[in-house]
Coordinates of C-alpha atoms in Angstrom, one line a residue:
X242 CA -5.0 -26.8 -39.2
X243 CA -5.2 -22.9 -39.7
X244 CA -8.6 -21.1 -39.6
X245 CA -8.8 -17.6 -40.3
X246 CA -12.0 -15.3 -40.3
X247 CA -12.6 -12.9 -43.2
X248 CA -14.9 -10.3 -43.6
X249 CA -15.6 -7.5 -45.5
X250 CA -15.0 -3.4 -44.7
X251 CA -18.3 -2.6 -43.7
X252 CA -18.9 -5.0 -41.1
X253 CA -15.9 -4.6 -39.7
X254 CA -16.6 -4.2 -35.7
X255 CA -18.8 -7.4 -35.9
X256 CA -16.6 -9.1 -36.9
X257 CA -14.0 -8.3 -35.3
X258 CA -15.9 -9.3 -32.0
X259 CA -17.0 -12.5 -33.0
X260 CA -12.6 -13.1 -34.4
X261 CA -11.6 -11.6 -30.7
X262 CA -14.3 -14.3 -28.7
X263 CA -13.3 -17.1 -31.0
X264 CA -9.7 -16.8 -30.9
X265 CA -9.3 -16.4 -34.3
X266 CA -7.2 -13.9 -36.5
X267 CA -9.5 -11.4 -38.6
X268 CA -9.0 -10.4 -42.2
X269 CA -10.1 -8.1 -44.9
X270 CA -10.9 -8.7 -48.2
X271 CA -10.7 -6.5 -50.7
X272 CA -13.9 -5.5 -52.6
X273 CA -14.6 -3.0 -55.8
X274 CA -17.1 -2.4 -57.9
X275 CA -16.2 -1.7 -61.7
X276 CA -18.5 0.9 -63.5
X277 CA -20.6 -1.8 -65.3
X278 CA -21.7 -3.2 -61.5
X279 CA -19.6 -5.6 -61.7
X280 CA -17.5 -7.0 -58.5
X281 CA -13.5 -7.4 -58.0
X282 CA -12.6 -9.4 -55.0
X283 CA -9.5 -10.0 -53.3
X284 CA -8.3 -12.5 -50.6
X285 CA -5.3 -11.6 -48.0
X286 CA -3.3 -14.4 -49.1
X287 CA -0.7 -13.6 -51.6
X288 CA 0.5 -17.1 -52.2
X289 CA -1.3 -20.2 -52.5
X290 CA 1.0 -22.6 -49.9
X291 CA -0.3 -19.5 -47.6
X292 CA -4.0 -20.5 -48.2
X293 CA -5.6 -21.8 -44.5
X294 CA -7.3 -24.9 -44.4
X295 CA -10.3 -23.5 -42.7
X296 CA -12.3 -20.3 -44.3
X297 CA -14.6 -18.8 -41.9
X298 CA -16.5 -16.4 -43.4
X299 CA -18.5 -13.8 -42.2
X300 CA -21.1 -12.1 -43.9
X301 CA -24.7 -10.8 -42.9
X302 CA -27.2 -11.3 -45.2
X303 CA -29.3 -8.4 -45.6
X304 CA -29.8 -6.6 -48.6
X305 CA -28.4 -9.9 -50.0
X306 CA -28.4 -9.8 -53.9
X307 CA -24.8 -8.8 -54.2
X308 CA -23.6 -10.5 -51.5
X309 CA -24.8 -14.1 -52.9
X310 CA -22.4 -13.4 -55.7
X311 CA -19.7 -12.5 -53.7
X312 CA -20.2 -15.7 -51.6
X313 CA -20.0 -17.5 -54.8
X314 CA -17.4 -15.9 -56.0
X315 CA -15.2 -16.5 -52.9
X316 CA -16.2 -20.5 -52.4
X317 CA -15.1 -21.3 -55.6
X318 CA -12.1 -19.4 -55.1
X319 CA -11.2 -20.8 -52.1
X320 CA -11.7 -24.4 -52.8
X321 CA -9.7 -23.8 -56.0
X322 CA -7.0 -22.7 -53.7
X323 CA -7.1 -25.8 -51.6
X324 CA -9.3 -24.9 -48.6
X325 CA -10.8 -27.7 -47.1
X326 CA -13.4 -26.4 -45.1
X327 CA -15.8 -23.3 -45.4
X328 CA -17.6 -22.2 -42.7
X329 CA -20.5 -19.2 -43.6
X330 CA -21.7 -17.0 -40.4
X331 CA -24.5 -15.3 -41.7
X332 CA -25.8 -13.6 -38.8
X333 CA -29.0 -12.3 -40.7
X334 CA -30.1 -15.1 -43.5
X335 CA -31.9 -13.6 -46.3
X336 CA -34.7 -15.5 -48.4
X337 CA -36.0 -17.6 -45.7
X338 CA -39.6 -16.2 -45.5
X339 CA -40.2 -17.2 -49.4
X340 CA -41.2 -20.5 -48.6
X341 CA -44.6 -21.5 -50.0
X342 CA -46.3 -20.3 -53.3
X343 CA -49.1 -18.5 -52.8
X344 CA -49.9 -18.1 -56.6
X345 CA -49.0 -19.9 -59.8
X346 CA -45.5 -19.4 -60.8
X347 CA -44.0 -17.9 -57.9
X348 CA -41.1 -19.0 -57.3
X349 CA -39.6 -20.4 -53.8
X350 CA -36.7 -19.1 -52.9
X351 CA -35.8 -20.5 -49.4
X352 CA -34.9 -24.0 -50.3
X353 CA -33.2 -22.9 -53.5
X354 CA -31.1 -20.3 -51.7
X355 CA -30.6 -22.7 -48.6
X356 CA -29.6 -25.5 -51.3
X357 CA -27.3 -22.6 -53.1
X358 CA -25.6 -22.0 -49.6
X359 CA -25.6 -25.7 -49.2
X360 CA -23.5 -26.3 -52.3
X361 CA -20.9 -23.4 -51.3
X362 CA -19.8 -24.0 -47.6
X363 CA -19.5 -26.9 -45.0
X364 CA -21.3 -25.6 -42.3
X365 CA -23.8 -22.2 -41.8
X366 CA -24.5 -20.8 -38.8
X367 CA -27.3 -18.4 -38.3
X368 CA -29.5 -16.2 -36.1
X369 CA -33.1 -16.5 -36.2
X370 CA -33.8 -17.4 -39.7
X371 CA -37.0 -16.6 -40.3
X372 CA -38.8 -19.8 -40.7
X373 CA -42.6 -20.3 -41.2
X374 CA -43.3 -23.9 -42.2
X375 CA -40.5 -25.5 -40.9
X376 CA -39.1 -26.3 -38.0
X377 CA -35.2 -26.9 -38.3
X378 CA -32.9 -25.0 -40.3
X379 CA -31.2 -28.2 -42.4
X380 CA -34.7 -28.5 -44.0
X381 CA -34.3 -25.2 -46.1
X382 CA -29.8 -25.6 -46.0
X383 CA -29.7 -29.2 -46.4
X384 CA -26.4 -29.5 -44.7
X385 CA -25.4 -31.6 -41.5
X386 CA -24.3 -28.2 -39.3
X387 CA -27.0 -26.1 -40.3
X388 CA -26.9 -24.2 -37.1
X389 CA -29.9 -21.5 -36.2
X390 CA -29.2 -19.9 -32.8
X391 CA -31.0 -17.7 -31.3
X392 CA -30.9 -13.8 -30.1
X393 CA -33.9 -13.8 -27.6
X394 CA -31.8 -14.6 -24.6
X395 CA -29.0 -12.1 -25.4
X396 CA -31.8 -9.3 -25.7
X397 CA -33.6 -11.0 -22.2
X398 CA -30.3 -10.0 -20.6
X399 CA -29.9 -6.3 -21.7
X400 CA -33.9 -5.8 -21.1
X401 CA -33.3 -6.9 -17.2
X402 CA -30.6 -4.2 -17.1
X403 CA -33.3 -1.5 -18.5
X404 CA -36.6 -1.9 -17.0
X405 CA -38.0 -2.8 -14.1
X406 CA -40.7 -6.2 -14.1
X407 CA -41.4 -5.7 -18.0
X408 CA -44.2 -6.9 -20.2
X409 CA -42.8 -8.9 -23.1
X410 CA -44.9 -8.6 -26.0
X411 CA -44.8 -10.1 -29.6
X412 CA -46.4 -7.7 -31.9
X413 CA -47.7 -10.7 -33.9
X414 CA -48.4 -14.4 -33.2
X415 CA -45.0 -15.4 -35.3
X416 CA -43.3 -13.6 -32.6
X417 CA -44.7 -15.8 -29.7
X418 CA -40.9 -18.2 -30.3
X419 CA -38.9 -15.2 -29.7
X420 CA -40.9 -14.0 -26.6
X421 CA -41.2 -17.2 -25.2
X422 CA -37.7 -17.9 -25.6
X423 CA -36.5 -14.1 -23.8
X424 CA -39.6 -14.6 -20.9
X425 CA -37.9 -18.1 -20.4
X426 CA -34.2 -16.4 -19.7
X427 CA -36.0 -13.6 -17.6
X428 CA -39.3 -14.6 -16.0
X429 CA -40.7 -11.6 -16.7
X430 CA -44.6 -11.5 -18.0
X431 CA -45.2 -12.2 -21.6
X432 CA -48.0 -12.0 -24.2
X433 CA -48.9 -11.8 -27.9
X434 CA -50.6 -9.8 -30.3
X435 CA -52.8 -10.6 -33.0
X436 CA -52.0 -9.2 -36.5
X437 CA -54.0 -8.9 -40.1
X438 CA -52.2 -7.4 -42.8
X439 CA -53.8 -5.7 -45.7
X440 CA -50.8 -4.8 -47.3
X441 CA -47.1 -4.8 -46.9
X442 CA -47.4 -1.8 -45.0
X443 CA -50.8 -1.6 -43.5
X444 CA -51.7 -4.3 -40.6
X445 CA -54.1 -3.8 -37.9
X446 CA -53.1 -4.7 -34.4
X447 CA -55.4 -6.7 -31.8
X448 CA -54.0 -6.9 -27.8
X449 CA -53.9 -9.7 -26.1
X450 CA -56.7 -9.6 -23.1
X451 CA -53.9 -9.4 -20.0
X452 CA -53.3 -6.1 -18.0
X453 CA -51.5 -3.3 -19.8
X454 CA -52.4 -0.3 -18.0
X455 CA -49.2 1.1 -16.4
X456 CA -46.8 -1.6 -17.6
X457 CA -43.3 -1.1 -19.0
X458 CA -43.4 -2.9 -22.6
X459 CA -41.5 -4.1 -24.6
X460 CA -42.3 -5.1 -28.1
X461 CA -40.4 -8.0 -29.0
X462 CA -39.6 -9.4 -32.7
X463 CA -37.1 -11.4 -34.9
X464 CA -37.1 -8.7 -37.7
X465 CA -38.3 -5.1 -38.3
X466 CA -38.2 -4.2 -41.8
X467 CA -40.8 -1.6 -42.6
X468 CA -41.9 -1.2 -39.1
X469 CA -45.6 -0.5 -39.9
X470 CA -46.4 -3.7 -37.4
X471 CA -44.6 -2.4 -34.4
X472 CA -45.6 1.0 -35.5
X473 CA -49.0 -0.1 -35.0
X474 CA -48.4 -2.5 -31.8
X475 CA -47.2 0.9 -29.9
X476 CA -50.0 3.3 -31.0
X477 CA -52.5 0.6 -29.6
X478 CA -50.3 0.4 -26.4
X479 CA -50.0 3.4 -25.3
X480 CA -53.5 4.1 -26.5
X481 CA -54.4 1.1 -23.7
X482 CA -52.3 2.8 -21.4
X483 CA -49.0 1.5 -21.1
X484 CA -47.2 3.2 -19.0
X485 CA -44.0 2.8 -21.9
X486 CA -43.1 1.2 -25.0
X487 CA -39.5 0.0 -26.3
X488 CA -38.7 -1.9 -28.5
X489 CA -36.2 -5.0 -28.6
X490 CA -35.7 -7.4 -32.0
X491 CA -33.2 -9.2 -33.7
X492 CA -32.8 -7.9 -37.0
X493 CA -32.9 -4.3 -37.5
X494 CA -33.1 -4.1 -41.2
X495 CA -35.0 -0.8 -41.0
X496 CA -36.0 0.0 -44.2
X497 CA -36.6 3.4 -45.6
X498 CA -38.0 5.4 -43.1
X499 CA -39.0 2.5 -40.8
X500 CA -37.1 3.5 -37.5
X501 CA -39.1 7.3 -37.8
X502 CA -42.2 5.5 -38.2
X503 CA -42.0 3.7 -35.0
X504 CA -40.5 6.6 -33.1
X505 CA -43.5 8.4 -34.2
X506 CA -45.6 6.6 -32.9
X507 CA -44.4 7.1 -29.0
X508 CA -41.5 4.3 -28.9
X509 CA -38.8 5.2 -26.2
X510 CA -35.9 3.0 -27.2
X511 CA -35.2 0.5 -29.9
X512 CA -32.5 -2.1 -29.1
X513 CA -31.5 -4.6 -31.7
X514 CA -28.7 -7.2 -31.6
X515 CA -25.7 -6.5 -34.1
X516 CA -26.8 -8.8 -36.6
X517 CA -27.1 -6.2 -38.9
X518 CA -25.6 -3.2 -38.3
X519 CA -27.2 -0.4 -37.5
X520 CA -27.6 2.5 -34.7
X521 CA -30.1 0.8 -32.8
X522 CA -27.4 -1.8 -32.4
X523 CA -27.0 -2.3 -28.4
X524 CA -25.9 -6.2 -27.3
X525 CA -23.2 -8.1 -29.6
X526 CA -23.9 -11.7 -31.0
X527 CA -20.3 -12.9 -30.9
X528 CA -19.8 -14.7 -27.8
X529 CA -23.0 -16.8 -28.7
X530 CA -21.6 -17.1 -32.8
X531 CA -18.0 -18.2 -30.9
X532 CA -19.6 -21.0 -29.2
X533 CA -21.1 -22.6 -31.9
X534 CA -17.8 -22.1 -33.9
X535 CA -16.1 -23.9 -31.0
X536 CA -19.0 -26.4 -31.3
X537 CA -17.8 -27.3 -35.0
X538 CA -14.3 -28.7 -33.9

């Protein structure tokens, strides 16, 4: 059986890491846009009898509207050409938190992504998808290797090689999984905040009651997106006294002006895994994405 990993230009490095740590050879495919936004897509395989029988492909979901169409676009290409089995690693798995309708005639868009995903490829892997009302993974991608892992532990690790006896802090109580998770792999001290949100950029931030004068702390969270939460976690922080705040999540999708706004607000460092890439990128996923590969046979 032949497996190859394919991935697009500008997430090349990831990759390439997670093709190096799973033993598999890497390829580009070819992507243009025509004028009318339309997409042109080409595979590395000039002849069909040179098709692989396993597809692994490896795509991030943020900013995720185009790239749904290009996973489309490639599945039905790649069965066509005789593939046998696709396998999607989408470190960062869009439409997750759309799960519930909180008014007449929204639309839900986590199980009918996760069922879109489900029609495409034989297996998904994942890291921390951001799920609220459910707790396994196959229950919005109703397929049998629905795999969520996790990037808590990874980001535990590089945190013991920064500071010194840390506080691990979620900014909210949806963060408590992550924290829990990274205090587990450390042993260093943990807590939660409490959040209400007013707006999609305006929360206000309650601390837990545990001792924060003096402490190195580290905000920990799955996703920053507009950064307005861990914004405010820092400004109450170092209001209380910390004697630091950095910041360590998953996900760094960073919108806009997000990373200034929580630099403004006295945040030393801001590490994120490369899930999606970005500058704050400082630990790589790929040996943890290469076992669960391995994992699928």
């Amino acid at each position: 059986m032949t497996r190859v990993l394919l991935y697009f230009q500008d997430e090349v490095a990831p990759a390439r890491r997670l093709a190096e740590a799973a033993g598999l050879p890497a390829r580009a495919i070819e992507r243009h846009r025509f004028p009318d936004e339309e997409l042109k897509l080409r595979l590395p395989f000039a002849k069909t009898d040179a098709f692989p029988d396993t597809l692994v492909l490896y795509r991030s979901l943020d900013r995720p509207n185009d790239k749904l169409v290009e996973l489309l676009l490639l599945a039905r290409h790649a069965r066509r050409q005789g593939a046998s089995r696709l396998v999607l690693v989408a470190p960062y798995l869009a439409y997750m938190r759309q799960d519930f309708a909180f008014h007449p005639g929204e639309v839900v868009s986590q199980t009918i992504v996760g069922g879109f995903l489900a029609e495409l490829f034989d297996a998904v892997i994942t890291v921390d998808p951001h799920l609220h009302r459910i707790e396994r993974l196959d229950q919005a991608i109703p397929l049998e290797h629905a795999i969520a892992l996790s990037g808590a532990p990874r980001l535990a690790e590089l945190i013991a090689e920064k500071r010194h006896d840390p506080l691990l802090l979620g900014p909210d109580e949806e963060a408590l999984q992550w924290v829990r998770q990274a205090a587990d792999a450390s042993g260093f001290d943990l807590g939660v905040c409490r959040k209400t949100r007013r707006g999609d950029r305006s929360v206000q931030i309650e601390l837990p009651d545990i001792a924060i004068v003096g402490r190195q702390v580290v905000l920990m969270d799955d996703v920053a997106s507009s950064g307005h939460t861990l914004a405010r976690a820092a400004e109450a922080l170092l209001g209380a006294g910390a004697f630091s705040v950095d910041v360590a999540i998953t996900h760094a999708l960073f919108a806009d002006d997000a990373l200034a706004v929580i630099r403004a607000q006295g945040v030393n460092e801001v590490w994120s895994t490369d899930c999606i890439a970005h500058e704050s990128n400082a630990i790589s996923m790929a040996p943890v994405l290469a076992e669960a590969l391995a994992s699928l046979g």
